[in-house]
Amino acid sequence: RYRADLGADLGSWVRQTPWPRAAGGPTGSRDDFGFIGLRRLQLHGGLGHGFRDRFVAGVRLDYEISRGIQRSLDPNASARAISVGAMPYLTVMFDDKNVVRPFLSMRAGLGAGLLTIVDPSPLDRPERSSSLLFPIMGVDLGAHAFVSPHVSLDGMVSVEHRWEYLRGTTPSTVPEGTNQLRADAGHVSFNRRLVTSIGLSVSRWF
């Protein structure tokens, strides 16, 4: 049996800390809240194959846009960011008989993004936007509520962690002291990000 799903985060808490911590560098953590369509929007979808009635293995794709949440080279700037990610996942359902079926899903993969503190969107002038690369891991705990034999509404609480490597462009608005993140330095470790969110998706089983 196959599963195709499409969903979004309804609300999220994002904690970010400099990584690695360096003497004289940024310290402390930063906390932000995002809601669907307000400051942060994350959409996700995937395709999986079920086996042994209780397991689903597949691939999940994420797309996220945010404003004023993503850390950038300038701590006082309101960065605009776009990122995508791809993660294989494994889901275990604890009940395969009832209408409501609790599940636990584990995923890990890679992502990439662009961020800008100059333009309205990093896609306006990608050549002067900073780029991100990051490994990502996540866990989802939720339930499939079957409204028909082939369609379910899925609610979940998710915890996600990513380790971000940034390749800077050092535009003129970035203060002195950030030249170690110039474009010619390549991607260097920059930020750790933990996201706790509540999500909702629709699944089609066939």
mmCIF file of C-alpha atoms in Angstrom:
data_model
loop_
_atom_site.group_PDB
_atom_site.id
_atom_site.type_symbol
_atom_site.label_atom_id
_atom_site.label_comp_id
_atom_site.label_asym_id
_atom_site.label_seq_id
_atom_site.Cartn_x
_atom_site.Cartn_y
_atom_site.Cartn_z
ATOM 1 C CA ARG A 1 0.000 0.000 0.000
ATOM 2 C CA TYR A 2 1.283 3.490 -0.887
ATOM 3 C CA ARG A 3 0.834 6.787 0.944
ATOM 4 C CA ALA A 4 1.006 10.288 -0.576
ATOM 5 C CA ASP A 5 0.704 13.227 1.832
ATOM 6 C CA LEU A 6 0.701 17.027 1.822
ATOM 7 C CA GLY A 7 0.721 19.234 4.900
ATOM 8 C CA ALA A 8 1.925 22.334 6.720
ATOM 9 C CA ASP A 9 3.144 23.506 10.116
ATOM 10 C CA LEU A 10 0.400 25.396 11.946
ATOM 11 C CA GLY A 11 2.653 26.851 14.616
ATOM 12 C CA SER A 12 6.287 26.533 15.652
ATOM 13 C CA TRP A 13 8.907 27.528 18.197
ATOM 14 C CA VAL A 14 12.412 28.025 16.793
ATOM 15 C CA ARG A 15 15.547 28.139 18.985
ATOM 16 C CA GLN A 16 18.897 29.018 17.393
ATOM 17 C CA THR A 17 22.389 29.114 18.879
ATOM 18 C CA PRO A 18 25.759 30.026 17.312
ATOM 19 C CA TRP A 19 27.738 26.966 16.275
ATOM 20 C CA PRO A 20 30.482 26.438 17.098
ATOM 21 C CA ARG A 21 30.813 28.812 20.019
ATOM 22 C CA ALA A 22 33.975 30.853 19.624
ATOM 23 C CA ALA A 23 35.787 33.254 21.945
ATOM 24 C CA GLY A 24 34.674 36.776 21.123
ATOM 25 C CA GLY A 25 31.902 35.502 18.856
ATOM 26 C CA PRO A 26 28.133 35.571 19.224
ATOM 27 C CA THR A 27 26.750 34.015 22.418
ATOM 28 C CA GLY A 28 23.379 33.077 23.772
ATOM 29 C CA SER A 29 20.334 31.582 22.115
ATOM 30 C CA ARG A 30 17.574 33.189 20.094
ATOM 31 C CA ASP A 31 13.909 32.163 20.322
ATOM 32 C CA ASP A 32 11.235 32.914 17.737
ATOM 33 C CA PHE A 33 7.647 31.875 17.121
ATOM 34 C CA GLY A 34 6.056 31.348 13.727
ATOM 35 C CA PHE A 35 2.516 30.668 12.578
ATOM 36 C CA ILE A 36 1.214 29.525 9.231
ATOM 37 C CA GLY A 37 1.476 32.482 6.873
ATOM 38 C CA LEU A 38 2.935 34.731 9.602
ATOM 39 C CA ARG A 39 6.755 35.032 9.779
ATOM 40 C CA ARG A 40 7.243 31.345 8.925
ATOM 41 C CA LEU A 41 5.528 29.007 6.483
ATOM 42 C CA GLN A 42 6.622 25.414 6.076
ATOM 43 C CA LEU A 43 4.989 23.021 3.623
ATOM 44 C CA HIS A 44 5.843 19.341 3.416
ATOM 45 C CA GLY A 45 4.843 16.397 1.294
ATOM 46 C CA GLY A 46 5.987 12.894 0.601
ATOM 47 C CA LEU A 47 5.482 9.497 -0.897
ATOM 48 C CA GLY A 48 5.874 6.243 0.978
ATOM 49 C CA HIS A 49 5.252 2.514 0.719
ATOM 50 C CA GLY A 50 3.580 0.551 3.504
ATOM 51 C CA PHE A 51 4.550 -2.962 4.535
ATOM 52 C CA ARG A 52 3.539 -5.424 7.255
ATOM 53 C CA ASP A 53 0.443 -3.270 7.977
ATOM 54 C CA ARG A 54 2.200 -1.070 10.555
ATOM 55 C CA PHE A 55 5.218 0.385 8.723
ATOM 56 C CA VAL A 56 5.628 3.045 6.034
ATOM 57 C CA ALA A 57 9.002 3.927 4.446
ATOM 58 C CA GLY A 58 9.371 6.812 2.027
ATOM 59 C CA VAL A 59 10.794 10.241 1.240
ATOM 60 C CA ARG A 60 9.606 13.586 2.619
ATOM 61 C CA LEU A 61 10.215 16.967 0.927
ATOM 62 C CA ASP A 62 10.104 20.288 2.831
ATOM 63 C CA TYR A 63 9.753 23.876 1.618
ATOM 64 C CA GLU A 64 10.082 26.793 4.051
ATOM 65 C CA ILE A 65 9.975 30.571 3.780
ATOM 66 C CA SER A 66 10.524 32.897 6.731
ATOM 67 C CA ARG A 67 11.036 36.552 7.590
ATOM 68 C CA GLY A 68 12.878 37.769 10.662
ATOM 69 C CA ILE A 69 13.564 34.281 12.057
ATOM 70 C CA GLN A 70 16.681 32.892 10.352
ATOM 71 C CA ARG A 71 19.989 34.011 11.903
ATOM 72 C CA SER A 72 22.251 35.923 9.512
ATOM 73 C CA LEU A 73 25.644 37.614 9.542
ATOM 74 C CA ASP A 74 24.060 40.822 10.831
ATOM 75 C CA PRO A 75 22.403 40.133 14.219
ATOM 76 C CA ASN A 76 20.275 43.268 13.927
ATOM 77 C CA ALA A 77 18.902 42.559 10.447
ATOM 78 C CA SER A 78 15.550 40.994 9.594
ATOM 79 C CA ALA A 79 16.672 38.196 7.290
ATOM 80 C CA ARG A 80 14.428 36.685 4.623
ATOM 81 C CA ALA A 81 15.111 33.016 3.942
ATOM 82 C CA ILE A 82 13.969 30.189 1.672
ATOM 83 C CA SER A 83 15.015 26.576 2.221
ATOM 84 C CA VAL A 84 14.226 23.090 0.921
ATOM 85 C CA GLY A 85 14.987 19.668 2.338
ATOM 86 C CA ALA A 86 14.739 15.983 1.415
ATOM 87 C CA MET A 87 14.574 13.242 4.046
ATOM 88 C CA PRO A 88 13.966 9.493 3.913
ATOM 89 C CA TYR A 89 11.561 8.512 6.701
ATOM 90 C CA LEU A 90 10.264 5.460 8.536
ATOM 91 C CA THR A 91 6.846 5.500 10.226
ATOM 92 C CA VAL A 92 5.591 2.967 12.748
ATOM 93 C CA MET A 93 1.824 2.812 13.404
ATOM 94 C CA PHE A 94 0.841 1.452 16.821
ATOM 95 C CA ASP A 95 -2.628 0.363 15.659
ATOM 96 C CA ASP A 96 -3.648 -0.807 12.199
ATOM 97 C CA LYS A 97 -7.303 -1.677 12.861
ATOM 98 C CA ASN A 98 -9.084 1.392 14.269
ATOM 99 C CA VAL A 99 -10.114 4.663 12.631
ATOM 100 C CA VAL A 100 -7.531 6.637 14.652
ATOM 101 C CA ARG A 101 -4.053 5.168 14.369
ATOM 102 C CA PRO A 102 -1.207 6.711 16.448
ATOM 103 C CA PHE A 103 2.215 6.762 14.817
ATOM 104 C CA LEU A 104 5.861 7.618 15.360
ATOM 105 C CA SER A 105 7.956 8.789 12.403
ATOM 106 C CA MET A 106 11.730 9.267 12.212
ATOM 107 C CA ARG A 107 13.534 11.077 9.401
ATOM 108 C CA ALA A 108 16.976 12.364 8.448
ATOM 109 C CA GLY A 109 18.390 14.022 5.362
ATOM 110 C CA LEU A 110 19.888 17.153 3.837
ATOM 111 C CA GLY A 111 18.687 20.653 3.070
ATOM 112 C CA ALA A 112 19.800 23.879 1.429
ATOM 113 C CA GLY A 113 18.651 27.478 1.410
ATOM 114 C CA LEU A 114 19.248 31.112 0.569
ATOM 115 C CA LEU A 115 18.973 34.110 2.874
ATOM 116 C CA THR A 116 19.258 37.853 2.361
ATOM 117 C CA ILE A 117 19.319 40.976 4.498
ATOM 118 C CA VAL A 118 19.325 43.315 1.486
ATOM 119 C CA ASP A 119 16.541 42.262 -0.892
ATOM 120 C CA PRO A 120 12.826 41.578 -0.268
ATOM 121 C CA SER A 121 13.493 37.930 -1.202
ATOM 122 C CA PRO A 122 16.724 35.946 -1.719
ATOM 123 C CA LEU A 123 15.349 34.915 -5.109
ATOM 124 C CA ASP A 124 15.414 38.542 -6.307
ATOM 125 C CA ARG A 125 19.218 38.610 -6.410
ATOM 126 C CA PRO A 126 20.487 35.112 -5.538
ATOM 127 C CA GLU A 127 24.047 36.074 -6.487
ATOM 128 C CA ARG A 128 24.255 38.386 -3.472
ATOM 129 C CA SER A 129 22.362 36.137 -1.055
ATOM 130 C CA SER A 130 24.099 33.932 1.497
ATOM 131 C CA SER A 131 23.624 30.198 1.041
ATOM 132 C CA LEU A 132 22.979 27.488 3.623
ATOM 133 C CA LEU A 133 23.656 23.757 3.666
ATOM 134 C CA PHE A 134 22.509 21.613 6.558
ATOM 135 C CA PRO A 135 22.004 18.018 7.681
ATOM 136 C CA ILE A 136 18.642 17.606 9.372
ATOM 137 C CA MET A 137 17.003 15.088 11.718
ATOM 138 C CA GLY A 138 13.413 14.969 12.927
ATOM 139 C CA VAL A 139 10.866 12.981 14.915
ATOM 140 C CA ASP A 140 7.068 13.201 14.495
ATOM 141 C CA LEU A 141 4.515 11.874 16.969
ATOM 142 C CA GLY A 142 0.889 11.967 15.891
ATOM 143 C CA ALA A 143 -2.141 10.090 14.641
ATOM 144 C CA HIS A 144 -3.828 9.239 11.356
ATOM 145 C CA ALA A 145 -7.591 9.820 11.549
ATOM 146 C CA PHE A 146 -9.197 7.932 8.647
ATOM 147 C CA VAL A 147 -12.234 9.736 7.233
ATOM 148 C CA SER A 148 -12.538 7.010 4.583
ATOM 149 C CA PRO A 149 -10.636 3.798 3.794
ATOM 150 C CA HIS A 150 -8.282 5.749 1.523
ATOM 151 C CA VAL A 151 -8.021 9.249 3.099
ATOM 152 C CA SER A 152 -6.733 10.328 6.508
ATOM 153 C CA LEU A 153 -6.217 13.607 8.359
ATOM 154 C CA ASP A 154 -2.909 13.543 10.204
ATOM 155 C CA GLY A 155 -2.095 15.664 13.256
ATOM 156 C CA MET A 156 1.396 15.636 14.691
ATOM 157 C CA VAL A 157 3.886 17.226 17.044
ATOM 158 C CA SER A 158 7.371 17.416 15.517
ATOM 159 C CA VAL A 159 10.880 18.067 16.837
ATOM 160 C CA GLU A 160 13.554 18.857 14.272
ATOM 161 C CA HIS A 161 17.244 19.711 14.547
ATOM 162 C CA ARG A 162 19.597 20.997 11.893
ATOM 163 C CA TRP A 163 23.260 21.993 11.815
ATOM 164 C CA GLU A 164 23.728 24.927 9.421
ATOM 165 C CA TYR A 165 26.778 25.728 7.297
ATOM 166 C CA LEU A 166 26.744 29.215 5.784
ATOM 167 C CA ARG A 167 28.551 30.660 2.774
ATOM 168 C CA GLY A 168 28.464 34.436 3.142
ATOM 169 C CA THR A 169 28.576 37.227 0.604
ATOM 170 C CA THR A 170 29.576 39.973 3.111
ATOM 171 C CA PRO A 171 27.440 42.774 1.621
ATOM 172 C CA SER A 172 28.227 46.334 2.695
ATOM 173 C CA THR A 173 25.576 46.231 5.427
ATOM 174 C CA VAL A 174 27.380 43.474 7.336
ATOM 175 C CA PRO A 175 29.501 44.857 10.197
ATOM 176 C CA GLU A 176 33.239 44.349 10.421
ATOM 177 C CA GLY A 177 34.447 41.121 11.948
ATOM 178 C CA THR A 178 32.472 38.788 9.689
ATOM 179 C CA ASN A 179 35.044 38.504 6.896
ATOM 180 C CA GLN A 180 35.728 34.894 7.921
ATOM 181 C CA LEU A 181 32.397 34.106 6.207
ATOM 182 C CA ARG A 182 33.226 35.601 2.832
ATOM 183 C CA ALA A 183 32.142 33.687 -0.250
ATOM 184 C CA ASP A 184 35.672 32.519 -0.994
ATOM 185 C CA ALA A 185 35.800 30.796 2.414
ATOM 186 C CA GLY A 186 33.152 28.282 1.345
ATOM 187 C CA HIS A 187 30.508 26.920 3.696
ATOM 188 C CA VAL A 188 31.510 27.069 7.360
ATOM 189 C CA SER A 189 29.644 25.977 10.489
ATOM 190 C CA PHE A 190 27.413 28.815 11.643
ATOM 191 C CA ASN A 191 24.206 27.928 13.452
ATOM 192 C CA ARG A 192 22.298 25.183 15.271
ATOM 193 C CA ARG A 193 18.530 25.262 14.952
ATOM 194 C CA LEU A 194 15.881 23.365 16.932
ATOM 195 C CA VAL A 195 12.244 23.561 15.810
ATOM 196 C CA THR A 196 9.239 22.263 17.742
ATOM 197 C CA SER A 197 6.021 22.469 15.750
ATOM 198 C CA ILE A 198 2.398 21.370 15.458
ATOM 199 C CA GLY A 199 1.434 20.187 11.966
ATOM 200 C CA LEU A 200 -1.523 18.984 9.978
ATOM 201 C CA SER A 201 -1.522 16.988 6.740
ATOM 202 C CA VAL A 202 -3.812 15.031 4.448
ATOM 203 C CA SER A 203 -2.829 11.537 3.295
ATOM 204 C CA ARG A 204 -4.111 9.511 0.361
ATOM 205 C CA TRP A 205 -3.645 5.753 0.704
ATOM 206 C CA PHE A 206 -3.759 3.566 -2.380
#
